[in-house]
Coordinates of C-alpha atoms in Angstrom, one line a residue:
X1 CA -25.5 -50.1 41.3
X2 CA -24.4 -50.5 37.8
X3 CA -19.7 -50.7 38.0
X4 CA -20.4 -49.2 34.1
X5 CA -22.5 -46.1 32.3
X6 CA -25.7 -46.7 31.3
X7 CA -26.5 -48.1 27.9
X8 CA -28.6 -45.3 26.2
X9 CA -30.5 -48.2 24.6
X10 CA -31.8 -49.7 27.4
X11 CA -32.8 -45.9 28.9
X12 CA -34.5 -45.6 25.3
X13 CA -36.6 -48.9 26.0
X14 CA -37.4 -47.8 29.2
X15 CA -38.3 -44.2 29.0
X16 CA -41.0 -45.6 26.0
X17 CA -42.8 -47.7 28.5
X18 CA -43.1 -45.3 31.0
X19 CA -44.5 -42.6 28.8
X20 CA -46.6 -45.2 26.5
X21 CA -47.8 -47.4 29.5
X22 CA -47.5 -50.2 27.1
X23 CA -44.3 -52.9 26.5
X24 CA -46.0 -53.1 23.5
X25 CA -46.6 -49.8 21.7
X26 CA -43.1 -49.4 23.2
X27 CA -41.5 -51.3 20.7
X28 CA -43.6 -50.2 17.6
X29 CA -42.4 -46.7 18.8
X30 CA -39.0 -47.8 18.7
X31 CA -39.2 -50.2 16.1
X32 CA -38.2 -53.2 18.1
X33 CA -39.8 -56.6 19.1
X34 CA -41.5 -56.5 22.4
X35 CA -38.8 -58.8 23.7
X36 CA -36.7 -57.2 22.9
X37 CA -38.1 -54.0 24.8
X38 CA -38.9 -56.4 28.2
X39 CA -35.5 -57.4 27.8
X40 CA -34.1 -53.9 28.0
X41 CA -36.1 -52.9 30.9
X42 CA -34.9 -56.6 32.8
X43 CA -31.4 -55.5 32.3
X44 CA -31.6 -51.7 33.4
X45 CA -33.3 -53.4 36.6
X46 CA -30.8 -56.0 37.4
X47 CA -28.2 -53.1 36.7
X48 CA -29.8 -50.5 39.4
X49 CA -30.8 -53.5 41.2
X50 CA -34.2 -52.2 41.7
X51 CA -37.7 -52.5 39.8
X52 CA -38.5 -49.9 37.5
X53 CA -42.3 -50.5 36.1
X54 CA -45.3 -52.2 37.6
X55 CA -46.1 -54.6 35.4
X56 CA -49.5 -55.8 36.9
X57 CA -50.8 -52.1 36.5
X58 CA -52.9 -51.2 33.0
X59 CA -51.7 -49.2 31.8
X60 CA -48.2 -50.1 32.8
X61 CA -46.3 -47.2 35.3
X62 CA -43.2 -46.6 36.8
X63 CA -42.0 -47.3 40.2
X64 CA -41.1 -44.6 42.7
X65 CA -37.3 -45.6 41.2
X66 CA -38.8 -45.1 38.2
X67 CA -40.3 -42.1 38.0
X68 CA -36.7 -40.8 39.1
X69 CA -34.9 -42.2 36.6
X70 CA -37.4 -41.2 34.0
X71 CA -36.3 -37.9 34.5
X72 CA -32.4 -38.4 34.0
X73 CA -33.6 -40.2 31.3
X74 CA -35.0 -37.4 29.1
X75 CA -32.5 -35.5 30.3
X76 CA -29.5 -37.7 29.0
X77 CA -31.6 -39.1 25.6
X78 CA -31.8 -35.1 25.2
X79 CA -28.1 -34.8 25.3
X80 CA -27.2 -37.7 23.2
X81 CA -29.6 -36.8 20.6
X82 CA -28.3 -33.0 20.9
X83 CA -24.7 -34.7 20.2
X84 CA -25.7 -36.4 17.3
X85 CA -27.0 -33.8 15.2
X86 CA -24.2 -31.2 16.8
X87 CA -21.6 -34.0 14.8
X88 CA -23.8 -34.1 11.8
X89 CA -23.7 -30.5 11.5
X90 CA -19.9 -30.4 12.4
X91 CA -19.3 -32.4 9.4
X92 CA -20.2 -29.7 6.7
X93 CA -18.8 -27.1 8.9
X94 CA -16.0 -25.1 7.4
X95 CA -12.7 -26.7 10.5
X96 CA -11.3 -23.6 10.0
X97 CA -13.9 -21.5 10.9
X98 CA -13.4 -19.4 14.1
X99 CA -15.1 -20.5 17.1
X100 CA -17.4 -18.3 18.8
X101 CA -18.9 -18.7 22.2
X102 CA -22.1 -19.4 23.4
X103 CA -23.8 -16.0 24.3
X104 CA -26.1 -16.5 27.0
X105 CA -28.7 -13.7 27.6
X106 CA -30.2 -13.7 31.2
X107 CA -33.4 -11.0 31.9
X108 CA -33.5 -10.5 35.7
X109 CA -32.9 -13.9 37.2
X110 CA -33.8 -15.9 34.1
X111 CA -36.1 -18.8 34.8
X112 CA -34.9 -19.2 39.0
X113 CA -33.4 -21.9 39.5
X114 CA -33.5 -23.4 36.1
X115 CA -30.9 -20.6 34.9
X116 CA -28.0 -21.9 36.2
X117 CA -29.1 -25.6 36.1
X118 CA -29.1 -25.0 32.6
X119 CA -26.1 -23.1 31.9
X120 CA -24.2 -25.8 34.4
X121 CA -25.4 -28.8 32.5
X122 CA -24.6 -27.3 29.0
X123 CA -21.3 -26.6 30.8
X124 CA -20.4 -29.9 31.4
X125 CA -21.8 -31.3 27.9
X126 CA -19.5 -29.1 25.5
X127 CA -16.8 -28.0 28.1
X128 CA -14.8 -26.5 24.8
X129 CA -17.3 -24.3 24.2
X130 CA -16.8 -20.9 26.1
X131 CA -19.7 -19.5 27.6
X132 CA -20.5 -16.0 27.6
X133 CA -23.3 -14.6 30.3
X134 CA -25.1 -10.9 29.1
X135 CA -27.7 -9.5 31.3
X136 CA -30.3 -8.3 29.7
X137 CA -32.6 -5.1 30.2
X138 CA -36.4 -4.8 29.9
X139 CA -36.2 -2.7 26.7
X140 CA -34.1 -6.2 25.0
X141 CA -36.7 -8.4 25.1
X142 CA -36.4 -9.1 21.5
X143 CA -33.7 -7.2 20.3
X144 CA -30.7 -8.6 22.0
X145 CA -31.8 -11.8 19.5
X146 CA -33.0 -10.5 16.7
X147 CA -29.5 -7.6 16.4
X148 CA -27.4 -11.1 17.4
X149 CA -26.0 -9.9 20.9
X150 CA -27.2 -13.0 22.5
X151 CA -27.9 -16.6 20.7
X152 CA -29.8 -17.8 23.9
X153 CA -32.3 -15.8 26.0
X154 CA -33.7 -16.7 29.7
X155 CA -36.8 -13.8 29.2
X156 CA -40.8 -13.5 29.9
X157 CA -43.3 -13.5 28.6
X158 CA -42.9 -14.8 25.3
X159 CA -42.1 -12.8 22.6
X160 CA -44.5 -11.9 20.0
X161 CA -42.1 -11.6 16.8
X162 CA -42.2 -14.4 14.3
X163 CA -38.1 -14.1 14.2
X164 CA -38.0 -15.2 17.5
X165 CA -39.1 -19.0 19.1
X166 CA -39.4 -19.6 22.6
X167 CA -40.4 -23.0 24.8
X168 CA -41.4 -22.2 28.2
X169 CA -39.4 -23.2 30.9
X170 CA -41.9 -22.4 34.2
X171 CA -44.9 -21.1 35.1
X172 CA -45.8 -19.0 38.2
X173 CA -48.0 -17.1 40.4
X174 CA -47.6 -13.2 39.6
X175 CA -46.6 -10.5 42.7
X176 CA -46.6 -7.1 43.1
X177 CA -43.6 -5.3 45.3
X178 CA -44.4 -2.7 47.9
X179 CA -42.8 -0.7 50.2
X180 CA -43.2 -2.1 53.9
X181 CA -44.9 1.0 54.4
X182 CA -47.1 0.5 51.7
X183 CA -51.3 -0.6 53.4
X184 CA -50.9 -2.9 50.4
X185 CA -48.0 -4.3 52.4
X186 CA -50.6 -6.0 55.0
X187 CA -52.0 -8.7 52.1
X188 CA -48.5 -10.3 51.9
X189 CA -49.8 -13.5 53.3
X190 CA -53.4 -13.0 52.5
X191 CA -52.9 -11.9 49.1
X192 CA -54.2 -8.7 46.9
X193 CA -56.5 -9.0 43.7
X194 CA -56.1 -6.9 40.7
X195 CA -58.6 -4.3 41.1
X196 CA -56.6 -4.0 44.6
X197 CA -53.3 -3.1 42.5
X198 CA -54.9 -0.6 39.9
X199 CA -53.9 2.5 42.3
X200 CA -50.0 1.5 42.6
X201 CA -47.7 4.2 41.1
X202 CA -45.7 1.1 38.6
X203 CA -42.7 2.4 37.5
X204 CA -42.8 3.3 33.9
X205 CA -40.2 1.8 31.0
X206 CA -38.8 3.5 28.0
X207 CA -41.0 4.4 24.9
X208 CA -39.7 1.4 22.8
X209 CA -40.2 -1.6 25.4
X210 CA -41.8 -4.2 23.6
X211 CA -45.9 -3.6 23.7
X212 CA -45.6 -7.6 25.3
X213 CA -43.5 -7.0 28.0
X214 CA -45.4 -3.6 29.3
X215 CA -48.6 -6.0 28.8
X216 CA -46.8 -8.0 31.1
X217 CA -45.5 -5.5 33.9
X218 CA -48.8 -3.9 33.9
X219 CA -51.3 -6.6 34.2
X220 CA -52.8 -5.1 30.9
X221 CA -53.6 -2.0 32.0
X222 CA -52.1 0.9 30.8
X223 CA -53.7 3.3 32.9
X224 CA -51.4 2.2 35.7
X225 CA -48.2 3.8 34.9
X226 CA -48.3 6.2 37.3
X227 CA -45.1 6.6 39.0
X228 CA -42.4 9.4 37.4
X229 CA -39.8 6.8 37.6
X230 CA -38.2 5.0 34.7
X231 CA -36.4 1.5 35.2
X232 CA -35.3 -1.2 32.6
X233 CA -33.5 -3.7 35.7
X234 CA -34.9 -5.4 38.6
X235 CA -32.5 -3.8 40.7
X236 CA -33.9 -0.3 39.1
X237 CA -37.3 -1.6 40.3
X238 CA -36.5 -2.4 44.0
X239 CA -34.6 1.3 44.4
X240 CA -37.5 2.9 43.4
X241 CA -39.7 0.6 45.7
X242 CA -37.5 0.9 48.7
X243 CA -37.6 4.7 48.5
X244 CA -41.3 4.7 48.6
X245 CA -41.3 6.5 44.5
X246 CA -43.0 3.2 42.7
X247 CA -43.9 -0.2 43.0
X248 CA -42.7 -3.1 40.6
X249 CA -44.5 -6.4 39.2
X250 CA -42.9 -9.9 38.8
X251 CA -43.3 -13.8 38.9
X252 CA -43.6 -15.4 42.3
X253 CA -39.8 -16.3 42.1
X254 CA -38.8 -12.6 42.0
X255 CA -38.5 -12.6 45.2
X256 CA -36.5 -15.5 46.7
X257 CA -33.7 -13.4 44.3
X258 CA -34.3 -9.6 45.4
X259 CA -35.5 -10.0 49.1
X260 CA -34.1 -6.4 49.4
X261 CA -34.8 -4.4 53.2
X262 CA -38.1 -2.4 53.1
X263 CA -39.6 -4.5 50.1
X264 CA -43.0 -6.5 50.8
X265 CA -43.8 -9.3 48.3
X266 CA -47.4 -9.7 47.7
X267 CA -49.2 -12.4 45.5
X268 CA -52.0 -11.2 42.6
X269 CA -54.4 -14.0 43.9
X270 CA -56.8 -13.2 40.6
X271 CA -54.5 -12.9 38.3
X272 CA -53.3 -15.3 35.3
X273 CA -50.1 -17.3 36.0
X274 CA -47.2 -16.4 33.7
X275 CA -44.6 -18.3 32.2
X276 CA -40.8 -17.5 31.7
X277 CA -39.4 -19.0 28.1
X278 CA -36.1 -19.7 26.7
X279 CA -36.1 -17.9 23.5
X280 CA -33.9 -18.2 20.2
X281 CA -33.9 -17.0 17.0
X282 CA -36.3 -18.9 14.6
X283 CA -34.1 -19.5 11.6
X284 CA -31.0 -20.3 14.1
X285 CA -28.7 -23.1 12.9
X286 CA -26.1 -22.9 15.2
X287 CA -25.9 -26.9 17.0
X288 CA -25.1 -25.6 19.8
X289 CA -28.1 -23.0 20.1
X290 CA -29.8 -26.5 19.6
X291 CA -27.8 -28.6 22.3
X292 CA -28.5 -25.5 25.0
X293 CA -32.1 -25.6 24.3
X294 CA -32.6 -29.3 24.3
X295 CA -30.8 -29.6 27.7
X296 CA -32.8 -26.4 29.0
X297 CA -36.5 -28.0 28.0
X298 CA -35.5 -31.6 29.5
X299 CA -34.4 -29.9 32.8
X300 CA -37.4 -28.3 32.6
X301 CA -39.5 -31.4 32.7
X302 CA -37.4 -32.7 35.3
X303 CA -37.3 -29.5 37.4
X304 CA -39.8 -27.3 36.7
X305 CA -42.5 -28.8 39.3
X306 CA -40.1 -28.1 42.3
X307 CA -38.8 -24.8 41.0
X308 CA -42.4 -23.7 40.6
X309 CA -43.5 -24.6 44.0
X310 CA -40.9 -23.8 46.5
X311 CA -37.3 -23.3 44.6
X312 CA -34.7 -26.2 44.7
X313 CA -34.0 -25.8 48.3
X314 CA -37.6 -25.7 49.3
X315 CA -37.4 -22.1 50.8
X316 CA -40.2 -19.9 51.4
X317 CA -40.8 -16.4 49.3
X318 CA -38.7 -14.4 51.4
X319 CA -38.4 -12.7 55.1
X320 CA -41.2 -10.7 55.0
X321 CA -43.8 -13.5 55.6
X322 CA -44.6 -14.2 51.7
X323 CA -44.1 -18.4 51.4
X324 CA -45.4 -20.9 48.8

């Protein structure tokens, strides 16, 4: 094992051979002679003291080693390239402007895992910056942007206002929740289709809820707001579920975070997969809105498979039967 950090240089080298599949068009990407390239690559193997590309595949691809380390890789070139344009931008700052923190808007439980992956690897990247955490209600899907309460928000689906940008972070298999009472409640393993859902009593949301986000809840279908109960927070959902007055809708992650007593998790076999996004404002210039999303999007890549399976620790759905 390398006794000193890794040179970024030879990660750069690297990381464009794995995803061109070509020493090559490597080093016209980089702007570098192809020896130059191999070289880098030789290096970074006698540094991990392990091989790192096939070279007798066409195109050329990484080794099991490889395709680990291509993953820190994006992660760290992410960072460093973050940090460069954060010091660009601190040079035309005003140094006595007041620092403000980072204000981290979370809807539910974010993007699962991802949440606090990302929040804990922006941590350790700018450990001067304080980090603020605001939960966020159904209703502030856009708003908590747009009126500057948050400068980063973990939300689904994507918004559909030009002030706002969003990159999505994973994608998932829908559910409904149930009550355990609910004959609904007997598909948790087998699954339930959409036209099987149409009769639920879905909790309602407030008047001004973004059109996208009730889209969202509701499949599409507007006819299904049936229940007499209003709730803008998960945990306003599940009440109303465990008490048998409604039934709620979420991504298949939903439920390794609110297993609550009495609630059945049931997949929409039929029904499109949906995405959860990191969002930001469009015109935002702060660098460190930019350093927080880069970091977010490269864990993302790195993550996002496992998260979207089975959840970092490889757990199943929840207790009620319900697994990946």
């Amino acid at each position: 094992m390398p006794s000193a950090p890794l040179d970024l240089r030879l990660l750069s080298s690297f990381l464009a051979v794995v995803e061109e599949g070509h020493f090559g068009r490597a080093a016209a990407r980089l702007f570098l002679s192809p020896p130059a390239v191999t070289q880098h690559v030789r290096r970074l193997e006698t540094e991990l003291g392990t091989l790192l590309v096939d070279r007798s595949a066409s195109p050329v691809v990484p080794t099991p080693a490889g395709v680990r380390l291509a993953g820190h890789a994006r992660v760290l070139l992410a960072a460093s390239n973050a940090a460069v344009d954060d010091m660009a931008e601190a040079v035309r700052l005003d140094r006595n402007a007041v620092e403000r923190p980072l204000r981290v808007g979370i809807m539910g439980h974010g993007s699962a895992e991802l949440t606090p992956a990302a929040i804990n690897a922006y941590r350790r990247a700018r450990p001067d910056v304080r980090v603020e955490i605001r939960q966020l209600d159904f209703t502030e899907h856009v708003t908590a942007l747009t009126e500057d309460r948050v400068d980063v928000a973990f939300v689904r689906p994507s918004p559909d206002d030009a002030r706002v940008v969003a990159d999505v972070l994973t994608t998932e298999q829908r559910i409904v929740v149930v009550p355990a009472r609910s004959p609904l409640a007997d598909a948790r393993l087998s699954g339930a289709t959409v036209a099987d859902i149409a009769g639920l009593p879905f909790f309602r949301v407030p008047g001004h809820t973004p059109q996208t986000f009730t889209d969202y809840l509701y499949f599409g279908e507007e006819a299904q707001r049936r229940s007499t109960d209003f709730a803008v927070t998960p945990q306003e959902v599940l009440t109303g579920v465990v008490t048998g007055r409604a039934a709620g809708s979420g991504l298949r992650s939903f439920a390794r975070y609110y297993a609550w007593p009495g609630a059945v998790f049931v997949p929409v076999v039929d029904a499109p997969w949906e995405s959860s996004y990191l969002a930001v404002r469009a015109d935002e210039e702060n660098p460190e809105v930019r350093i927080f999303r880069a970091l977010a999007v490269a864990l993302a890549r790195e993550l996002g498979p496992v998260i979207n399976s089975e959840g970092l620790n490889g757990e199943g759905l929840n207790n009620e039967g319900l697994r990946p």
